[in-house]
Amino acid sequence: MPESFEEKVRDAIANPKNMGEMSDADAVGTVGSPDCGDMVRMWLKFTEKDGKKVIDRASFQSFGCQTAIAVASLATEMLAGKTVDEARQLGASDLSEPLGPLPPMKIHCGQMVEGALREALLADTGEPPAPVSASPVEAPAATLLDSLSSSGVPAGKKLRVIKLD
Ligand code: FES
């Protein structure tokens, strides 16, 4: 049983859950940190349960540190079955709760995951979901790499992703 924060993070990222894009998602939210350069994207799929809209499943992609990946993985597990209102109440400390209190240097990693969740919930207008690829102009890119590649990378240049510790 992992004890320390580092052990819990290592444990969570050894087998991250719900990692990868969700092609039939109803909502997607992406946030990036100008400070560390990391990004997190979260997809949500809703369903109806007892007359309420609940999160059926959630998935994520992260170009981020290990803590962000660990929190995102735990958060996607935590979100399944939550109503939209319940999900709106969750802050970074709730989403990262299984890891214990985040060290001060890592608090923003949890906030990135919270931000991606909030963006996804904001994107959910209650309208019937449009396919992610409905409009190449307005729809979000399918992956973070696509998103990065289509924004600010000059034609003919390649994007190099450097993993941060
Ligand atoms: Fe930037 Fe963790 S998300 S260091």
Short mmCIF file of N, CA and C and ligand atoms in Angstrom, two decimals:
data_model
loop_
_atom_site.label_atom_id
_atom_site.label_comp_id
_atom_site.label_asym_id
_atom_site.label_seq_id
_atom_site.Cartn_x
_atom_site.Cartn_y
_atom_site.Cartn_z
N MET A 1 0.85 -1.20 0.00
CA MET A 1 0.00 0.00 0.00
C MET A 1 0.89 1.25 0.00
N PRO A 2 0.75 2.10 -1.04
CA PRO A 2 1.60 3.29 -1.08
C PRO A 2 1.32 4.22 0.09
N GLU A 3 2.39 4.77 0.63
CA GLU A 3 2.25 5.63 1.81
C GLU A 3 2.51 7.09 1.48
N SER A 4 3.67 7.33 0.88
CA SER A 4 4.06 8.72 0.65
C SER A 4 3.36 9.27 -0.60
N PHE A 5 3.38 10.58 -0.73
CA PHE A 5 2.80 11.22 -1.91
C PHE A 5 3.44 10.68 -3.17
N GLU A 6 4.77 10.59 -3.18
CA GLU A 6 5.49 10.12 -4.36
C GLU A 6 5.08 8.69 -4.72
N GLU A 7 4.93 7.86 -3.69
CA GLU A 7 4.52 6.47 -3.94
C GLU A 7 3.10 6.40 -4.52
N LYS A 8 2.23 7.26 -4.00
CA LYS A 8 0.84 7.26 -4.49
C LYS A 8 0.77 7.72 -5.94
N VAL A 9 1.59 8.73 -6.28
CA VAL A 9 1.63 9.21 -7.66
C VAL A 9 2.17 8.10 -8.56
N ARG A 10 3.26 7.49 -8.12
CA ARG A 10 3.86 6.42 -8.92
C ARG A 10 2.85 5.29 -9.13
N ASP A 11 2.13 4.97 -8.09
CA ASP A 11 1.13 3.91 -8.15
C ASP A 11 0.03 4.27 -9.17
N ALA A 12 -0.41 5.54 -9.12
CA ALA A 12 -1.51 5.97 -10.01
C ALA A 12 -1.08 6.00 -11.47
N ILE A 13 0.17 6.40 -11.72
CA ILE A 13 0.58 6.52 -13.13
C ILE A 13 1.13 5.20 -13.68
N ALA A 14 1.33 4.23 -12.80
CA ALA A 14 1.79 2.92 -13.28
C ALA A 14 0.74 2.29 -14.18
N ASN A 15 -0.51 2.57 -13.88
CA ASN A 15 -1.62 2.03 -14.66
C ASN A 15 -2.73 3.07 -14.74
N PRO A 16 -2.47 4.16 -15.46
CA PRO A 16 -3.46 5.24 -15.48
C PRO A 16 -4.77 4.78 -16.09
N LYS A 17 -5.84 5.25 -15.51
CA LYS A 17 -7.18 4.85 -15.96
C LYS A 17 -7.75 5.93 -16.89
N ASN A 18 -8.54 5.48 -17.85
CA ASN A 18 -9.31 6.39 -18.72
C ASN A 18 -8.44 7.39 -19.46
N MET A 19 -7.28 6.96 -19.89
CA MET A 19 -6.39 7.85 -20.62
C MET A 19 -6.66 7.70 -22.12
N GLY A 20 -6.81 8.81 -22.78
CA GLY A 20 -7.04 8.79 -24.23
C GLY A 20 -8.30 9.53 -24.60
N GLU A 21 -8.37 9.91 -25.87
CA GLU A 21 -9.52 10.68 -26.32
C GLU A 21 -10.76 9.81 -26.35
N MET A 22 -11.90 10.47 -26.25
CA MET A 22 -13.18 9.78 -26.29
C MET A 22 -13.92 10.26 -27.54
N SER A 23 -14.05 9.39 -28.50
CA SER A 23 -14.58 9.82 -29.79
C SER A 23 -16.06 10.20 -29.74
N ASP A 24 -16.80 9.65 -28.80
CA ASP A 24 -18.23 9.96 -28.73
C ASP A 24 -18.56 10.88 -27.56
N ALA A 25 -17.59 11.66 -27.13
CA ALA A 25 -17.80 12.53 -25.97
C ALA A 25 -18.87 13.58 -26.23
N ASP A 26 -19.55 13.97 -25.16
CA ASP A 26 -20.53 15.06 -25.25
C ASP A 26 -19.89 16.41 -24.96
N ALA A 27 -18.79 16.41 -24.24
CA ALA A 27 -18.14 17.68 -23.89
C ALA A 27 -16.66 17.45 -23.72
N VAL A 28 -15.91 18.48 -24.04
CA VAL A 28 -14.46 18.40 -23.88
C VAL A 28 -13.95 19.73 -23.36
N GLY A 29 -12.99 19.65 -22.46
CA GLY A 29 -12.40 20.87 -21.91
C GLY A 29 -10.89 20.75 -21.91
N THR A 30 -10.22 21.83 -22.27
CA THR A 30 -8.76 21.83 -22.33
C THR A 30 -8.22 23.04 -21.59
N VAL A 31 -7.21 22.81 -20.78
CA VAL A 31 -6.53 23.94 -20.13
C VAL A 31 -5.03 23.75 -20.27
N GLY A 32 -4.34 24.86 -20.25
CA GLY A 32 -2.89 24.83 -20.29
C GLY A 32 -2.34 25.80 -19.27
N SER A 33 -1.17 25.50 -18.79
CA SER A 33 -0.53 26.39 -17.83
C SER A 33 0.61 27.14 -18.50
N PRO A 34 0.52 28.46 -18.56
CA PRO A 34 1.63 29.22 -19.14
C PRO A 34 2.90 29.10 -18.29
N ASP A 35 2.74 28.77 -17.03
CA ASP A 35 3.91 28.70 -16.14
C ASP A 35 4.77 27.47 -16.42
N CYS A 36 4.10 26.30 -16.48
CA CYS A 36 4.89 25.08 -16.66
C CYS A 36 4.78 24.54 -18.08
N GLY A 37 3.84 25.07 -18.87
CA GLY A 37 3.70 24.62 -20.26
C GLY A 37 2.93 23.33 -20.41
N ASP A 38 2.37 22.84 -19.34
CA ASP A 38 1.63 21.58 -19.40
C ASP A 38 0.19 21.81 -19.85
N MET A 39 -0.42 20.76 -20.37
CA MET A 39 -1.82 20.83 -20.81
C MET A 39 -2.57 19.59 -20.36
N VAL A 40 -3.84 19.79 -20.08
CA VAL A 40 -4.73 18.67 -19.75
C VAL A 40 -6.02 18.85 -20.52
N ARG A 41 -6.48 17.77 -21.11
CA ARG A 41 -7.79 17.78 -21.79
C ARG A 41 -8.65 16.68 -21.19
N MET A 42 -9.91 17.02 -20.96
CA MET A 42 -10.83 16.03 -20.39
C MET A 42 -12.09 15.92 -21.25
N TRP A 43 -12.49 14.70 -21.48
CA TRP A 43 -13.73 14.42 -22.21
C TRP A 43 -14.77 13.86 -21.24
N LEU A 44 -16.02 14.23 -21.47
CA LEU A 44 -17.11 13.72 -20.64
C LEU A 44 -18.20 13.14 -21.52
N LYS A 45 -18.77 12.04 -21.08
CA LYS A 45 -19.93 11.44 -21.74
C LYS A 45 -21.03 11.38 -20.69
N PHE A 46 -22.18 11.92 -21.03
CA PHE A 46 -23.28 11.98 -20.07
C PHE A 46 -24.31 10.90 -20.37
N THR A 47 -25.07 10.60 -19.34
CA THR A 47 -26.21 9.71 -19.50
C THR A 47 -27.31 10.20 -18.56
N GLU A 48 -28.44 9.58 -18.63
CA GLU A 48 -29.57 9.97 -17.78
C GLU A 48 -29.78 8.87 -16.74
N LYS A 49 -29.90 9.28 -15.47
CA LYS A 49 -30.14 8.28 -14.44
C LYS A 49 -31.13 8.87 -13.43
N ASP A 50 -32.20 8.18 -13.22
CA ASP A 50 -33.25 8.64 -12.30
C ASP A 50 -33.67 10.08 -12.62
N GLY A 51 -33.77 10.39 -13.89
CA GLY A 51 -34.21 11.72 -14.30
C GLY A 51 -33.13 12.79 -14.21
N LYS A 52 -31.92 12.39 -13.85
CA LYS A 52 -30.85 13.38 -13.73
C LYS A 52 -29.75 13.08 -14.74
N LYS A 53 -29.11 14.14 -15.16
CA LYS A 53 -27.98 14.00 -16.09
C LYS A 53 -26.73 13.66 -15.26
N VAL A 54 -26.15 12.53 -15.55
CA VAL A 54 -24.95 12.13 -14.81
C VAL A 54 -23.81 11.84 -15.78
N ILE A 55 -22.62 11.89 -15.25
CA ILE A 55 -21.44 11.58 -16.05
C ILE A 55 -21.34 10.07 -16.14
N ASP A 56 -21.44 9.59 -17.36
CA ASP A 56 -21.34 8.15 -17.58
C ASP A 56 -19.88 7.72 -17.52
N ARG A 57 -19.02 8.49 -18.19
CA ARG A 57 -17.59 8.21 -18.16
C ARG A 57 -16.81 9.46 -18.51
N ALA A 58 -15.57 9.45 -18.11
CA ALA A 58 -14.68 10.58 -18.38
C ALA A 58 -13.33 10.03 -18.80
N SER A 59 -12.65 10.76 -19.67
CA SER A 59 -11.30 10.35 -20.04
C SER A 59 -10.44 11.60 -20.16
N PHE A 60 -9.14 11.39 -20.28
CA PHE A 60 -8.23 12.54 -20.31
C PHE A 60 -7.01 12.25 -21.17
N GLN A 61 -6.40 13.34 -21.59
CA GLN A 61 -5.05 13.30 -22.14
C GLN A 61 -4.26 14.37 -21.41
N SER A 62 -3.01 14.13 -21.21
CA SER A 62 -2.20 15.13 -20.52
C SER A 62 -0.82 15.19 -21.11
N PHE A 63 -0.41 16.40 -21.46
CA PHE A 63 1.00 16.67 -21.67
C PHE A 63 1.40 17.40 -20.41
N GLY A 64 1.65 16.62 -19.40
CA GLY A 64 1.89 17.26 -18.12
C GLY A 64 2.79 16.41 -17.26
N CYS A 65 2.96 16.85 -16.07
CA CYS A 65 3.82 16.15 -15.13
C CYS A 65 3.10 14.91 -14.61
N GLN A 66 3.82 14.13 -13.86
CA GLN A 66 3.26 12.89 -13.34
C GLN A 66 2.09 13.16 -12.39
N THR A 67 2.18 14.24 -11.63
CA THR A 67 1.10 14.55 -10.70
C THR A 67 -0.19 14.85 -11.47
N ALA A 68 -0.08 15.62 -12.54
CA ALA A 68 -1.27 15.95 -13.33
C ALA A 68 -1.89 14.68 -13.91
N ILE A 69 -1.06 13.77 -14.37
CA ILE A 69 -1.57 12.51 -14.92
C ILE A 69 -2.25 11.69 -13.81
N ALA A 70 -1.61 11.64 -12.65
CA ALA A 70 -2.18 10.87 -11.54
C ALA A 70 -3.52 11.46 -11.11
N VAL A 71 -3.58 12.79 -10.96
CA VAL A 71 -4.84 13.42 -10.53
C VAL A 71 -5.91 13.21 -11.60
N ALA A 72 -5.55 13.39 -12.87
CA ALA A 72 -6.54 13.23 -13.95
C ALA A 72 -7.08 11.81 -13.97
N SER A 73 -6.20 10.84 -13.80
CA SER A 73 -6.63 9.45 -13.79
C SER A 73 -7.61 9.20 -12.65
N LEU A 74 -7.25 9.65 -11.46
CA LEU A 74 -8.12 9.45 -10.29
C LEU A 74 -9.43 10.22 -10.47
N ALA A 75 -9.33 11.42 -11.05
CA ALA A 75 -10.53 12.24 -11.22
C ALA A 75 -11.52 11.58 -12.17
N THR A 76 -11.02 11.01 -13.26
CA THR A 76 -11.95 10.39 -14.22
C THR A 76 -12.68 9.20 -13.58
N GLU A 77 -11.99 8.52 -12.68
CA GLU A 77 -12.66 7.42 -11.97
C GLU A 77 -13.72 7.97 -11.02
N MET A 78 -13.35 9.06 -10.35
CA MET A 78 -14.23 9.67 -9.36
C MET A 78 -15.49 10.25 -10.00
N LEU A 79 -15.35 10.74 -11.24
CA LEU A 79 -16.45 11.45 -11.88
C LEU A 79 -17.57 10.54 -12.36
N ALA A 80 -17.24 9.31 -12.67
CA ALA A 80 -18.26 8.39 -13.19
C ALA A 80 -19.40 8.25 -12.19
N GLY A 81 -20.60 8.53 -12.64
CA GLY A 81 -21.78 8.41 -11.79
C GLY A 81 -22.18 9.69 -11.09
N LYS A 82 -21.32 10.72 -11.17
CA LYS A 82 -21.66 11.99 -10.52
C LYS A 82 -22.63 12.78 -11.40
N THR A 83 -23.56 13.49 -10.75
CA THR A 83 -24.42 14.39 -11.52
C THR A 83 -23.57 15.59 -11.94
N VAL A 84 -24.09 16.33 -12.90
CA VAL A 84 -23.37 17.52 -13.37
C VAL A 84 -23.17 18.49 -12.20
N ASP A 85 -24.21 18.65 -11.38
CA ASP A 85 -24.09 19.56 -10.23
C ASP A 85 -23.04 19.07 -9.24
N GLU A 86 -23.02 17.77 -9.01
CA GLU A 86 -22.01 17.24 -8.09
C GLU A 86 -20.60 17.46 -8.65
N ALA A 87 -20.46 17.26 -9.95
CA ALA A 87 -19.15 17.46 -10.58
C ALA A 87 -18.71 18.92 -10.48
N ARG A 88 -19.68 19.83 -10.59
CA ARG A 88 -19.35 21.26 -10.51
C ARG A 88 -18.81 21.64 -9.13
N GLN A 89 -19.20 20.87 -8.12
CA GLN A 89 -18.76 21.19 -6.75
C GLN A 89 -17.33 20.72 -6.48
N LEU A 90 -16.80 19.87 -7.34
CA LEU A 90 -15.49 19.28 -7.06
C LEU A 90 -14.37 20.25 -7.39
N GLY A 91 -13.52 20.47 -6.41
CA GLY A 91 -12.35 21.31 -6.64
C GLY A 91 -11.11 20.46 -6.75
N ALA A 92 -9.99 21.12 -6.95
CA ALA A 92 -8.73 20.40 -7.14
C ALA A 92 -8.42 19.49 -5.95
N SER A 93 -8.70 19.96 -4.75
CA SER A 93 -8.37 19.14 -3.57
C SER A 93 -9.26 17.91 -3.49
N ASP A 94 -10.50 18.02 -3.99
CA ASP A 94 -11.38 16.83 -4.01
C ASP A 94 -10.87 15.83 -5.04
N LEU A 95 -10.52 16.35 -6.22
CA LEU A 95 -10.11 15.47 -7.32
C LEU A 95 -8.80 14.76 -7.01
N SER A 96 -7.95 15.40 -6.22
CA SER A 96 -6.64 14.80 -5.90
C SER A 96 -6.65 14.15 -4.52
N GLU A 97 -7.80 14.09 -3.88
CA GLU A 97 -7.90 13.61 -2.51
C GLU A 97 -7.23 12.25 -2.28
N PRO A 98 -7.38 11.27 -3.20
CA PRO A 98 -6.73 9.98 -2.94
C PRO A 98 -5.21 10.07 -2.82
N LEU A 99 -4.62 11.15 -3.34
CA LEU A 99 -3.16 11.30 -3.24
C LEU A 99 -2.76 11.95 -1.92
N GLY A 100 -3.75 12.45 -1.19
CA GLY A 100 -3.45 13.23 0.00
C GLY A 100 -3.18 14.67 -0.42
N PRO A 101 -2.85 15.53 0.55
CA PRO A 101 -2.61 16.94 0.21
C PRO A 101 -1.45 17.06 -0.78
N LEU A 102 -1.66 17.87 -1.83
CA LEU A 102 -0.59 18.06 -2.81
C LEU A 102 0.47 18.98 -2.23
N PRO A 103 1.74 18.69 -2.49
CA PRO A 103 2.80 19.62 -2.07
C PRO A 103 2.57 20.98 -2.74
N PRO A 104 2.99 22.06 -2.09
CA PRO A 104 2.74 23.40 -2.65
C PRO A 104 3.14 23.53 -4.12
N MET A 105 4.26 22.93 -4.50
CA MET A 105 4.72 23.04 -5.89
C MET A 105 3.81 22.30 -6.87
N LYS A 106 2.95 21.43 -6.34
CA LYS A 106 2.12 20.58 -7.20
C LYS A 106 0.63 20.95 -7.14
N ILE A 107 0.31 21.98 -6.40
CA ILE A 107 -1.10 22.36 -6.28
C ILE A 107 -1.68 22.73 -7.65
N HIS A 108 -0.90 23.41 -8.46
CA HIS A 108 -1.44 23.83 -9.76
C HIS A 108 -1.71 22.63 -10.68
N CYS A 109 -1.05 21.51 -10.43
CA CYS A 109 -1.28 20.31 -11.24
C CYS A 109 -2.72 19.82 -11.03
N GLY A 110 -3.16 19.83 -9.78
CA GLY A 110 -4.55 19.48 -9.49
C GLY A 110 -5.50 20.52 -10.04
N GLN A 111 -5.08 21.78 -10.00
CA GLN A 111 -5.93 22.85 -10.52
C GLN A 111 -6.10 22.75 -12.04
N MET A 112 -5.08 22.22 -12.71
CA MET A 112 -5.19 22.00 -14.16
C MET A 112 -6.32 21.00 -14.45
N VAL A 113 -6.36 19.94 -13.67
CA VAL A 113 -7.40 18.92 -13.88
C VAL A 113 -8.77 19.52 -13.57
N GLU A 114 -8.85 20.27 -12.49
CA GLU A 114 -10.11 20.95 -12.16
C GLU A 114 -10.51 21.88 -13.31
N GLY A 115 -9.54 22.59 -13.86
CA GLY A 115 -9.82 23.51 -14.96
C GLY A 115 -10.35 22.79 -16.18
N ALA A 116 -9.75 21.66 -16.50
CA ALA A 116 -10.22 20.89 -17.67
C ALA A 116 -11.64 20.39 -17.44
N LEU A 117 -11.93 19.96 -16.22
CA LEU A 117 -13.29 19.52 -15.89
C LEU A 117 -14.26 20.68 -16.02
N ARG A 118 -13.89 21.83 -15.48
CA ARG A 118 -14.79 23.01 -15.55
C ARG A 118 -15.03 23.43 -17.00
N GLU A 119 -13.98 23.40 -17.79
CA GLU A 119 -14.14 23.75 -19.21
C GLU A 119 -15.08 22.77 -19.90
N ALA A 120 -14.94 21.51 -19.59
CA ALA A 120 -15.81 20.50 -20.21
C ALA A 120 -17.26 20.71 -19.76
N LEU A 121 -17.46 21.00 -18.48
CA LEU A 121 -18.81 21.22 -17.99
C LEU A 121 -19.41 22.48 -18.60
N LEU A 122 -18.56 23.46 -18.81
CA LEU A 122 -18.99 24.71 -19.44
C LEU A 122 -19.38 24.46 -20.90
N ALA A 123 -18.62 23.59 -21.53
CA ALA A 123 -18.87 23.29 -22.93
C ALA A 123 -20.18 22.54 -23.11
N ASP A 124 -20.63 21.93 -22.02
CA ASP A 124 -21.88 21.18 -22.09
C ASP A 124 -23.04 22.14 -21.90
N THR A 125 -23.69 22.49 -22.98
CA THR A 125 -24.77 23.48 -22.91
C THR A 125 -26.13 22.85 -22.71
N GLY A 126 -26.19 21.53 -22.69
CA GLY A 126 -27.47 20.88 -22.61
C GLY A 126 -28.06 20.61 -23.99
N GLU A 127 -27.44 21.16 -25.00
CA GLU A 127 -27.87 20.89 -26.38
C GLU A 127 -27.43 19.49 -26.76
N PRO A 128 -28.09 18.89 -27.72
CA PRO A 128 -27.60 17.59 -28.19
C PRO A 128 -26.15 17.73 -28.64
N PRO A 129 -25.31 16.80 -28.25
CA PRO A 129 -23.89 16.96 -28.55
C PRO A 129 -23.59 16.93 -30.03
N ALA A 130 -22.74 17.82 -30.44
CA ALA A 130 -22.25 17.80 -31.82
C ALA A 130 -21.06 16.86 -31.86
N PRO A 131 -20.92 16.15 -32.98
CA PRO A 131 -19.73 15.30 -33.09
C PRO A 131 -18.48 16.15 -32.95
N VAL A 132 -17.46 15.58 -32.35
CA VAL A 132 -16.24 16.34 -32.10
C VAL A 132 -15.68 16.90 -33.39
N SER A 133 -15.85 16.16 -34.48
CA SER A 133 -15.27 16.61 -35.74
C SER A 133 -16.30 17.30 -36.64
N ALA A 134 -17.40 17.84 -36.04
CA ALA A 134 -18.47 18.44 -36.85
C ALA A 134 -17.97 19.60 -37.68
N SER A 135 -17.19 20.43 -37.09
CA SER A 135 -16.69 21.59 -37.81
C SER A 135 -15.19 21.71 -37.58
N PRO A 136 -14.44 21.62 -38.63
CA PRO A 136 -12.99 21.69 -38.44
C PRO A 136 -12.53 23.03 -37.90
N VAL A 137 -13.37 24.05 -38.03
CA VAL A 137 -12.97 25.37 -37.53
C VAL A 137 -13.23 25.49 -36.05
N GLU A 138 -14.46 25.09 -35.64
CA GLU A 138 -14.84 25.35 -34.27
C GLU A 138 -14.66 24.14 -33.35
N ALA A 139 -14.74 22.94 -33.92
CA ALA A 139 -14.63 21.78 -33.05
C ALA A 139 -13.22 21.65 -32.53
N PRO A 140 -13.08 21.17 -31.30
CA PRO A 140 -11.73 20.98 -30.78
C PRO A 140 -11.00 19.90 -31.55
N ALA A 141 -9.70 20.02 -31.60
CA ALA A 141 -8.89 18.99 -32.26
C ALA A 141 -9.08 17.68 -31.53
N ALA A 142 -8.90 16.60 -32.25
CA ALA A 142 -9.16 15.29 -31.66
C ALA A 142 -8.18 14.96 -30.55
N THR A 143 -6.97 15.42 -30.67
CA THR A 143 -5.97 15.11 -29.66
C THR A 143 -5.23 16.38 -29.29
N LEU A 144 -4.54 16.32 -28.16
CA LEU A 144 -3.76 17.48 -27.76
C LEU A 144 -2.69 17.78 -28.79
N LEU A 145 -2.11 16.73 -29.34
CA LEU A 145 -1.05 16.93 -30.33
C LEU A 145 -1.62 17.63 -31.56
N ASP A 146 -2.84 17.22 -31.99
CA ASP A 146 -3.48 17.89 -33.11
C ASP A 146 -3.70 19.35 -32.78
N SER A 147 -4.16 19.57 -31.55
CA SER A 147 -4.45 20.93 -31.12
C SER A 147 -3.19 21.79 -31.14
N LEU A 148 -2.12 21.23 -30.64
CA LEU A 148 -0.86 21.97 -30.61
C LEU A 148 -0.35 22.19 -32.04
N SER A 149 -0.50 21.15 -32.86
CA SER A 149 0.02 21.22 -34.22
C SER A 149 -0.70 22.28 -35.04
N SER A 150 -2.01 22.48 -34.72
CA SER A 150 -2.78 23.42 -35.53
C SER A 150 -2.74 24.84 -34.98
N SER A 151 -2.00 25.05 -33.92
CA SER A 151 -1.99 26.40 -33.36
C SER A 151 -0.55 26.89 -33.19
N GLY A 152 -0.16 27.70 -34.09
CA GLY A 152 1.09 28.39 -33.89
C GLY A 152 2.33 27.68 -34.39
N VAL A 153 2.18 26.53 -34.99
CA VAL A 153 3.35 25.87 -35.53
C VAL A 153 3.42 26.20 -37.02
N PRO A 154 4.44 26.91 -37.43
CA PRO A 154 4.53 27.31 -38.83
C PRO A 154 4.50 26.11 -39.78
N ALA A 155 3.91 26.34 -40.95
CA ALA A 155 3.81 25.26 -41.94
C ALA A 155 5.20 24.71 -42.25
N GLY A 156 5.26 23.40 -42.35
CA GLY A 156 6.53 22.77 -42.69
C GLY A 156 7.40 22.49 -41.48
N LYS A 157 7.04 23.05 -40.32
CA LYS A 157 7.82 22.81 -39.11
C LYS A 157 7.17 21.70 -38.31
N LYS A 158 7.97 21.04 -37.52
CA LYS A 158 7.44 19.96 -36.70
C LYS A 158 7.37 20.42 -35.25
N LEU A 159 6.41 19.85 -34.56
CA LEU A 159 6.26 20.16 -33.15
C LEU A 159 7.00 19.09 -32.35
N ARG A 160 7.82 19.53 -31.45
CA ARG A 160 8.53 18.57 -30.62
C ARG A 160 7.98 18.68 -29.20
N VAL A 161 7.55 17.57 -28.64
CA VAL A 161 7.00 17.57 -27.30
C VAL A 161 8.06 17.03 -26.34
N ILE A 162 8.34 17.82 -25.34
CA ILE A 162 9.33 17.42 -24.35
C ILE A 162 8.61 17.12 -23.05
N LYS A 163 8.80 15.92 -22.56
CA LYS A 163 8.13 15.51 -21.34
C LYS A 163 8.85 16.12 -20.14
N LEU A 164 8.06 16.74 -19.28
CA LEU A 164 8.64 17.34 -18.08
C LEU A 164 8.51 16.37 -16.93
N ASP A 165 9.40 16.41 -16.00
CA ASP A 165 9.29 15.57 -14.82
C ASP A 165 8.37 16.24 -13.81
FE1 FES B 1 2.54 21.72 -14.55
FE2 FES B 1 2.30 19.60 -12.96
S1 FES B 1 0.86 20.37 -14.38
S2 FES B 1 4.05 20.85 -13.21
#
